[in-house]
Amino acid sequence: ESLSMVHKNLPDARRYRLVIIDEAHNLRNPKRRDHQAIKDYISDNDSRVLLLTATPYNKQLTDLSAQLSLFLRNDEDLGVRPELAIEEIGQLDFERKCQGLTSSLNAFMKSDYIGDWQALMSQFLVRRTRKFVEDNYAETDEAGNKFITYGTDKHFYFPKRIPRPIERELSPDDPAHEMASDETLDAIKNLKLPRYCIGKYLDNDFTASTPEVEELLDDLRQSVRGNLIGFTRVTMFKRLSSSGPAFLKTIRRHRLRNLVSKYALDNDLTVPIGQVDNTLWAAETDEDIDTLSDDVDLLNEIDADELDKQTAESAYNKLRLMNPKAVRWAPSEMFRSELADDLLEDSDTLSDMLARFGVWNPDKDGKMTELVKLLTETHPNDKVLIFTEAADTADYLLDELRNRGITQVDAVTGNHKEPTDLARQFSPKSNNAHDIINHAELELRVLISTDVLSEGQNLQDAHIIVNYDLPWAIVKLIQRAGRVDRIGQESDEVIVYTLLPADSIEGVIELRKKMRDRLDENAQLLGSDEEFLGEETERHVIEGVYDESSSHGLSAIDEVDPVSMAYEIWRHAVENHKDLTDRVEALPNVVYSTKAAISSGEGPAAGDPATGVVVHTQLVTGADAFAFIEPDGSGRRLSPQDALRKAECEPSTPVVPRLENHHELVEAALGGPLKVPVGRVSGALIGVRKKVWDQLHDNMDRLEDNLFFSKSDLSKAHDAINDRPLLEAATHRLSRARRERSVDDLARLVVELHNEDRLCVPPPDEDADNEPQIVCSLGIRANPHGTEPPLSELVGAGQPTPPTQYLVQERKLVDEDDVVAGGVGVAGPG
């Protein structure tokens, strides 16, 4: 099922016990209708969920919470808290921020600490990189090449990714030369872009005459809080770095739309208004952003090269006649005169830019020349996949390549109804497209694509990729390469070309840095929070991104999840030390051992106290927790990854005498960083919760017993709202009810929800045993004295246990069947 269709098809679909979602990172925005449709289906059918993605997040950490919210309520008790954020803000203040729900998804959304998200994701995430798979699962043939076996004993060899930059001189007669100047960048920076902050131009004395105008007025006031200007300015910079024709089209469109709006204002006509709500924040691709920020797309059809008053009038009349649903119409008197002034000022700036650039001459386009040379001389017979960020650039490339005699070429963008059709024509073998294979004239040799094909398609008939422009979000480099570097690729090499100015990557970095500086100077957010090129460290990121020698900024949750790390430690131990692992499996809980600190990884030189105790506990919810306690009793939580690293040792590692206060330090951990909070606090009475409480309180004397509820029940529900936070679903229902229903209906709904235990978070179970269970503990000495036999000689003889193996094994790992049954991932040692 395509994500674009789930909102139509899922509501009527039969129940499935397991829902598998591929490319799950596309569901990082809970405001999108596909996200809500899937979430509702999972909830209504009580389905288990398996999310698959090569990119858990690529914009911000809250991408993860959006994906988790598909099967977790935001107010659900997860058994783990964002400890670092709590430590920074303070326990009481954080409880107030979270309405007391400090172990909920909502609480983690208030943390910017990677360590907090590591602790949360360790309960759900299984992440294995290409290198991890090669190291742990691949076999080696006689020639020393690594492969994995799949299907009917087929062998897949890992091709080598080879990045090859193609440098070119940006000569003065190249039409792109003037566009990349500081004058152009400053002109974009200084644009006021009034159509994207139109709420700032509202006349405070204006009074709406109809409910529709009143609703539009409210929306425009709300739109001031958004960041359409940031998105729009970033889009302009992206088009500039993509291609000259794409940038010119963007400039012409902005200029035309400005003059159409000014024409309406000058003639006291209704003004066309585009998207002014939060829809823009749901944009996931550059083409989405284009559609939303370029708010009157019908005007794209009009030639804006020699725009005058008559053209603006014609464009306005055409738009008014067609009256598309995406356009709303505002009375001109709604706005102050400054709106027309700023529209004209921006239009003049854009006109000056167009005059300075002149007519684009593709014959002098050095970038295009290098691409043609690559296709006709370097790889005249090979399949080549060309990526660009802009649909306008893709259209330009297609027209120009055909003009220069390139055959069997086509382009696919977000405007293409069936992208898969062109994918099959380009890569028929990997898509089992026998109709294409049997009719060679239908097959494509060159395919131009926006990032609409950067995921979810099999294109491995080709092994050559060209980045015509370098994407601003680094993750797209990985996704592009992944289209051809996948099972079924028969070439030994995957070659990734990137068209760059002279000085290679440094030239692009410098241009992007200038763009970024101007965005920062203008105090505008960076649009969609993408990880932009332009950072000093990103040259190394780009160079290593294809072979995973670089973390490419996406490894906040670590390259490999702790469950996989732990599983491989244990698997190798079973294979190489079977007698030892058999004895380890027989060990009980609450065992301990002590080892010497690893000199290279612990101690003052590494900024980490060497001496102390690592404590591993498990909560009643099944979540694992780790802490490191120093000799003075102070301590902190550890991420599962850090706990595994601290516990690292070999079977031959000698045991050293335990710390004299080892047990006291374990006790300090249970009373300190691993302590389970007792109950829940009520949190601050704010937001919908406060408004509902106040509304009922103000009308309590008037509300009497009736057919639907008793005043006693209402009083109990009212008290519950004061004592405990509202459930998320109740918050949404009551928020809507406050706007749409009478006070009597609101009271009836509150009582109904309370009686069905669907109003507030349940009170804590005073009799429940919430104490964490000690799994094991490991003392670490910086300066151990004396020597002991190897661990392998002590296991089973009543001596301390080998730390790493026991730490790994004590929490039973689940097998693949259990992953599916559990529905959300693997819960293991960390």
mmCIF file of N, CA and C in Angstrom, residues 414-467:
data_model
loop_
_atom_site.group_PDB
_atom_site.id
_atom_site.type_symbol
_atom_site.label_atom_id
_atom_site.label_comp_id
_atom_site.label_asym_id
_atom_site.label_seq_id
_atom_site.Cartn_x
_atom_site.Cartn_y
_atom_site.Cartn_z
ATOM 1 N N GLY A 414 8.069 14.577 -9.048
ATOM 2 C CA GLY A 414 6.870 14.383 -8.239
ATOM 3 C C GLY A 414 5.586 14.621 -8.999
ATOM 4 N N ASN A 415 5.668 15.272 -10.155
ATOM 5 C CA ASN A 415 4.489 15.516 -10.970
ATOM 6 C C ASN A 415 4.120 14.310 -11.839
ATOM 7 N N HIS A 416 5.009 13.316 -11.895
ATOM 8 C CA HIS A 416 4.770 12.125 -12.711
ATOM 9 C C HIS A 416 3.785 11.205 -11.992
ATOM 10 N N LYS A 417 2.733 10.809 -12.661
ATOM 11 C CA LYS A 417 1.686 10.017 -12.022
ATOM 12 C C LYS A 417 2.167 8.627 -11.634
ATOM 13 N N GLU A 418 3.017 8.021 -12.443
ATOM 14 C CA GLU A 418 3.467 6.658 -12.177
ATOM 15 C C GLU A 418 4.993 6.586 -12.257
ATOM 16 N N PRO A 419 5.707 7.034 -11.229
ATOM 17 C CA PRO A 419 7.172 6.977 -11.246
ATOM 18 C C PRO A 419 7.696 5.560 -11.449
ATOM 19 N N THR A 420 6.953 4.574 -10.938
ATOM 20 C CA THR A 420 7.408 3.189 -11.038
ATOM 21 C C THR A 420 7.502 2.726 -12.490
ATOM 22 N N ASP A 421 6.665 3.278 -13.363
ATOM 23 C CA ASP A 421 6.710 2.876 -14.768
ATOM 24 C C ASP A 421 8.070 3.191 -15.376
ATOM 25 N N LEU A 422 8.600 4.394 -15.103
ATOM 26 C CA LEU A 422 9.908 4.755 -15.637
ATOM 27 C C LEU A 422 11.016 3.972 -14.939
ATOM 28 N N ALA A 423 10.832 3.654 -13.659
ATOM 29 C CA ALA A 423 11.814 2.830 -12.957
ATOM 30 C C ALA A 423 11.919 1.457 -13.619
ATOM 31 N N ARG A 424 10.783 0.895 -14.037
ATOM 32 C CA ARG A 424 10.779 -0.409 -14.714
ATOM 33 C C ARG A 424 11.449 -0.320 -16.083
ATOM 34 N N GLN A 425 11.212 0.792 -16.789
ATOM 35 C CA GLN A 425 11.837 0.954 -18.100
ATOM 36 C C GLN A 425 13.357 1.112 -17.987
ATOM 37 N N PHE A 426 13.789 1.726 -16.911
ATOM 38 C CA PHE A 426 15.222 1.942 -16.721
ATOM 39 C C PHE A 426 15.905 0.699 -16.153
ATOM 40 N N SER A 427 15.209 -0.014 -15.271
ATOM 41 C CA SER A 427 15.819 -1.173 -14.605
ATOM 42 C C SER A 427 14.882 -2.372 -14.689
ATOM 43 N N PRO A 428 14.645 -2.888 -15.893
ATOM 44 C CA PRO A 428 13.657 -3.961 -16.064
ATOM 45 C C PRO A 428 14.047 -5.270 -15.390
ATOM 46 N N LYS A 429 15.328 -5.588 -15.391
ATOM 47 C CA LYS A 429 15.764 -6.867 -14.832
ATOM 48 C C LYS A 429 15.470 -6.938 -13.339
ATOM 49 N N SER A 430 15.843 -5.900 -12.592
ATOM 50 C CA SER A 430 15.639 -5.923 -11.140
ATOM 51 C C SER A 430 14.172 -5.795 -10.764
ATOM 52 N N ASN A 431 13.340 -5.362 -11.714
ATOM 53 C CA ASN A 431 11.913 -5.236 -11.451
ATOM 54 C C ASN A 431 11.082 -6.331 -12.129
ATOM 55 N N ASN A 432 11.772 -7.341 -12.687
ATOM 56 C CA ASN A 432 11.084 -8.447 -13.362
ATOM 57 C C ASN A 432 10.092 -7.941 -14.415
ATOM 58 N N ALA A 433 10.506 -6.901 -15.126
ATOM 59 C CA ALA A 433 9.630 -6.311 -16.144
ATOM 60 C C ALA A 433 9.920 -6.966 -17.492
ATOM 61 N N HIS A 434 9.367 -8.145 -17.696
ATOM 62 C CA HIS A 434 9.640 -8.903 -18.913
ATOM 63 C C HIS A 434 9.090 -8.223 -20.157
ATOM 64 N N ASP A 435 8.012 -7.430 -19.985
ATOM 65 C CA ASP A 435 7.476 -6.732 -21.142
ATOM 66 C C ASP A 435 8.475 -5.714 -21.671
ATOM 67 N N ILE A 436 9.273 -5.141 -20.768
ATOM 68 C CA ILE A 436 10.304 -4.186 -21.197
ATOM 69 C C ILE A 436 11.496 -4.950 -21.780
ATOM 70 N N ILE A 437 11.905 -6.020 -21.087
ATOM 71 C CA ILE A 437 13.054 -6.809 -21.533
ATOM 72 C C ILE A 437 12.828 -7.342 -22.946
ATOM 73 N N ASN A 438 11.586 -7.747 -23.245
ATOM 74 C CA ASN A 438 11.271 -8.324 -24.545
ATOM 75 C C ASN A 438 11.063 -7.271 -25.634
ATOM 76 N N HIS A 439 11.018 -6.014 -25.237
ATOM 77 C CA HIS A 439 10.876 -4.920 -26.213
ATOM 78 C C HIS A 439 11.952 -3.889 -25.895
ATOM 79 N N ALA A 440 13.137 -4.134 -26.385
ATOM 80 C CA ALA A 440 14.303 -3.332 -26.027
ATOM 81 C C ALA A 440 14.130 -1.858 -26.359
ATOM 82 N N GLU A 441 13.283 -1.554 -27.350
ATOM 83 C CA GLU A 441 13.126 -0.147 -27.732
ATOM 84 C C GLU A 441 12.465 0.676 -26.628
ATOM 85 N N LEU A 442 11.812 -0.007 -25.675
ATOM 86 C CA LEU A 442 11.173 0.694 -24.559
ATOM 87 C C LEU A 442 12.137 0.972 -23.415
ATOM 88 N N GLU A 443 13.280 0.306 -23.438
ATOM 89 C CA GLU A 443 14.198 0.409 -22.307
ATOM 90 C C GLU A 443 14.943 1.746 -22.329
ATOM 91 N N LEU A 444 15.165 2.308 -21.141
ATOM 92 C CA LEU A 444 15.882 3.571 -20.985
ATOM 93 C C LEU A 444 17.332 3.318 -20.617
ATOM 94 N N ARG A 445 18.234 4.116 -21.165
ATOM 95 C CA ARG A 445 19.643 4.050 -20.756
ATOM 96 C C ARG A 445 19.967 5.123 -19.720
ATOM 97 N N VAL A 446 19.313 6.271 -19.823
ATOM 98 C CA VAL A 446 19.562 7.384 -18.903
ATOM 99 C C VAL A 446 18.240 7.791 -18.274
ATOM 100 N N LEU A 447 18.234 7.866 -16.950
ATOM 101 C CA LEU A 447 17.035 8.302 -16.233
ATOM 102 C C LEU A 447 17.394 9.462 -15.318
ATOM 103 N N ILE A 448 16.681 10.567 -15.490
ATOM 104 C CA ILE A 448 16.853 11.757 -14.654
ATOM 105 C C ILE A 448 15.732 11.743 -13.615
ATOM 106 N N SER A 449 16.088 12.004 -12.355
ATOM 107 C CA SER A 449 15.064 11.914 -11.315
ATOM 108 C C SER A 449 15.317 12.923 -10.212
ATOM 109 N N THR A 450 14.234 13.452 -9.668
ATOM 110 C CA THR A 450 14.340 14.137 -8.385
ATOM 111 C C THR A 450 14.410 13.053 -7.318
ATOM 112 N N ASP A 451 14.396 13.441 -6.072
ATOM 113 C CA ASP A 451 14.513 12.437 -5.011
ATOM 114 C C ASP A 451 13.244 11.626 -4.818
ATOM 115 N N VAL A 452 12.294 11.760 -5.769
ATOM 116 C CA VAL A 452 11.113 10.915 -5.744
ATOM 117 C C VAL A 452 11.495 9.450 -5.931
ATOM 118 N N LEU A 453 12.652 9.183 -6.577
ATOM 119 C CA LEU A 453 13.122 7.804 -6.755
ATOM 120 C C LEU A 453 14.290 7.467 -5.827
ATOM 121 N N SER A 454 14.570 8.314 -4.844
ATOM 122 C CA SER A 454 15.723 8.052 -3.991
ATOM 123 C C SER A 454 15.438 6.998 -2.936
ATOM 124 N N GLU A 455 14.204 6.517 -2.876
ATOM 125 C CA GLU A 455 13.885 5.433 -1.953
ATOM 126 C C GLU A 455 12.734 4.616 -2.518
ATOM 127 N N GLY A 456 12.680 3.352 -2.095
ATOM 128 C CA GLY A 456 11.551 2.510 -2.453
ATOM 129 C C GLY A 456 11.526 1.978 -3.872
ATOM 130 N N GLN A 457 12.646 2.088 -4.610
ATOM 131 C CA GLN A 457 12.661 1.593 -5.987
ATOM 132 C C GLN A 457 13.903 0.733 -6.219
ATOM 133 N N ASN A 458 13.748 -0.266 -7.073
ATOM 134 C CA ASN A 458 14.875 -1.100 -7.480
ATOM 135 C C ASN A 458 15.440 -0.571 -8.794
ATOM 136 N N LEU A 459 16.633 -0.043 -8.753
ATOM 137 C CA LEU A 459 17.265 0.527 -9.947
ATOM 138 C C LEU A 459 18.655 -0.056 -10.175
ATOM 139 N N GLN A 460 18.885 -1.257 -9.626
ATOM 140 C CA GLN A 460 20.236 -1.813 -9.628
ATOM 141 C C GLN A 460 20.661 -2.448 -10.946
ATOM 142 N N ASP A 461 19.878 -2.290 -12.009
ATOM 143 C CA ASP A 461 20.407 -2.632 -13.329
ATOM 144 C C ASP A 461 21.554 -1.684 -13.669
ATOM 145 N N ALA A 462 21.546 -0.508 -13.052
ATOM 146 C CA ALA A 462 22.622 0.475 -13.241
ATOM 147 C C ALA A 462 23.586 0.407 -12.072
ATOM 148 N N HIS A 463 24.823 0.852 -12.306
ATOM 149 C CA HIS A 463 25.785 0.958 -11.212
ATOM 150 C C HIS A 463 26.463 2.330 -11.210
ATOM 151 N N ILE A 464 25.894 3.259 -11.993
ATOM 152 C CA ILE A 464 26.478 4.600 -12.095
ATOM 153 C C ILE A 464 25.421 5.628 -11.704
ATOM 154 N N ILE A 465 25.771 6.466 -10.749
ATOM 155 C CA ILE A 465 24.893 7.536 -10.284
ATOM 156 C C ILE A 465 25.599 8.858 -10.509
ATOM 157 N N VAL A 466 24.835 9.868 -10.910
ATOM 158 C CA VAL A 466 25.368 11.223 -11.050
ATOM 159 C C VAL A 466 24.547 12.157 -10.162
ATOM 160 N N ASN A 467 25.205 12.859 -9.246
ATOM 161 C CA ASN A 467 24.569 13.926 -8.491
ATOM 162 C C ASN A 467 24.756 15.214 -9.292
#
